[in-house]
């Protein structure tokens, strides 16, 4: 079998495995090809601003530039969301001005839910102006309902409805491919923008999807194409004419498109149905997973008179499909996240309808909470809600039995939480330090993790504002406080996006505030993008002074990188160690001052070194453990995750973890005689290459789990390869002909926090949630004991069937780095907790085994961690309870 990772983009017929983000990229390609097949010369214009859960979209577009160039796709990242939206509006006017090169241009805007809020005025204008019948405009909106990687838990459907944007809600990558092809044609047909609501559990999930040239063929049926003409003259009679066209012409066409193309569908129905269940998008898969947990397959649903509907277009909600679905029912239960959006729309449609069913959702008939309005739903929460109605009220025995199921008692360990932290050598280890008793404002970006820390990095933190509002909160506080100075952290990406306006507002106010502009040359939290429209250091300094800033100073890790001769007069350059003293000095300067901290992002610097784009320092720092007293001063000074506490026969000592060290040398700031700087010679030690494992090197296991219905969970630390290994295993299974669903739960995990990857393998595709429900896990790989024994993650295990493979390798948390009194729990306590939750536990020191088997060269930390997970997988294969088993390339242990 020939296989290429490019199949996910270029294969035209068959099964492919891809993430939600990759599906969004492919759908641009598929639409462009369909246009050409239909005889239309079309181009695409994509603009937006990065942000989770769509953080990797622009990066994936860049990786696929060659393919997209073949299809006349232009990707132009926006400086911010509203300017990107206005650019997309312009793409719809190309047929109205000048000499068009193409029959039409399809525009795509991307941004997360807060970005939609920010761009709402621009999009409202653009939607009123309308879309080209041969082009179309699509808003890709990323929603983070649990707030895993956002300052706020967010959902976008209400805002999209307020903007009069017909909105589709895909459930998985297959839906993204299908709805992503419908969305531009929906826009062309209606003359309105269309929207795709992409939640975290879709963007970060992956599944096998079916592609075929004839799978999705958008059609207008017998209805004519739109005759609407975009009009940017928003004045006088034209304004009211465009507004009326939305209400009376364009939105009604959205109903027609949804009906003709069957975007909303009734999944199961029979003549005796009395109960209806309705959901949309990712929550529909949670519903199907919950029904499976309650023992209700399609046959039993029909037996008990339960009708199920999947809504594809959540706004505007089609009255025709709702009245058809509700006909003959006594009760409709709406399952959705956050507020009762669909629920209220259904009630409005059914109001006054004769014999309309009772509609429940967020509350039951007694007014008690039924479906949670907070956070992100999962199958367990949905099952709990449905069991109350289907079991307690309607007497369905399997739903009652679910409530009586045995729940494994688990020991709660006195373990720390694996929280995100600055990377080793992160510039924010230095840049976020503030003098004692300082009022300081956090901001959007990696530096916001000071909110999770104590000591010199935190100060008296006021908290977060919206992106671009940094420092403006002080303007409303200063007149009413005795304190007369405030320090505000501000990332350079945010400065370019909108933060420069906050500095201008502070200057206009006349208040005393120091902005610390953290100049890292990358938007690190969303994947390492270059800030669109970013300025050089000298340009930043000139701009700040031109805006009226009283004084600008620069601190740097490398004076040679600062273009001193280009800096304006009076802008001094200092070593980064002077940052505390300079903040105290700037506090005495009236008005607005700016301290620019120049230090490259450690993660980006590491990537460049690995790719040979920047030299790697040869000097290494080691600690003589016989001299080290384990006082923790080096960790407190550097706040660096590579300064590891280690337990020895002589007590707690400190060791530099060479594989993760980013050679920042900030650990030398302490006054300690145990530190040694080592510069090796030029002669490299000879290494013996490890032979590849042969196909028969690992014996085939005895199969006890069902290879056609298998689930596994990998828990570990972000940035160490867990997600990579999960995707390798999933891809191998997909090659082997299995239907695969996977979900990477990361949040801020790329910064050393918890990461959980779920994988499900079945013989044939099924409608189920990629997230494992309670008790459904067959193989539980614990790459980090703190993450693996967290009850939130451990609940997927079953005392009847789960095999747990535990790595005893200890990787310290950020708190352990700075507090010598914090230690790991005893291994016996960890084993005790696991043994009560799983059928069997296998323990091994995966870090040590990985080094023995594969070696661990300096700078190869990610690779060695991936090997750890591989070793754990191999260990699972050698036990009586194996992992996923299948034929061919996937292998019996995967």
mmCIF file of C-alpha atoms in Angstrom, residues 44 208-209 239 283 346 357 451 604 720 755 876:
data_model
loop_
_atom_site.group_PDB
_atom_site.id
_atom_site.type_symbol
_atom_site.label_atom_id
_atom_site.label_comp_id
_atom_site.label_asym_id
_atom_site.label_seq_id
_atom_site.Cartn_x
_atom_site.Cartn_y
_atom_site.Cartn_z
ATOM 1 C CA UNK A 44 -9.085 32.600 -2.655
ATOM 2 C CA UNK A 208 -10.607 9.245 9.562
ATOM 3 C CA UNK A 209 -12.758 10.902 6.927
ATOM 4 C CA UNK A 239 -28.015 51.709 3.619
ATOM 5 C CA UNK A 283 -22.093 18.140 21.280
ATOM 6 C CA UNK A 346 -36.843 25.954 19.190
ATOM 7 C CA UNK A 357 -44.014 19.191 22.864
ATOM 8 C CA UNK A 451 -0.578 34.755 37.412
ATOM 9 C CA UNK A 604 12.032 29.690 18.801
ATOM 10 C CA UNK A 720 7.680 16.479 25.294
ATOM 11 C CA UNK A 755 -1.396 17.180 28.079
ATOM 12 C CA UNK A 876 2.444 -2.855 27.312
#
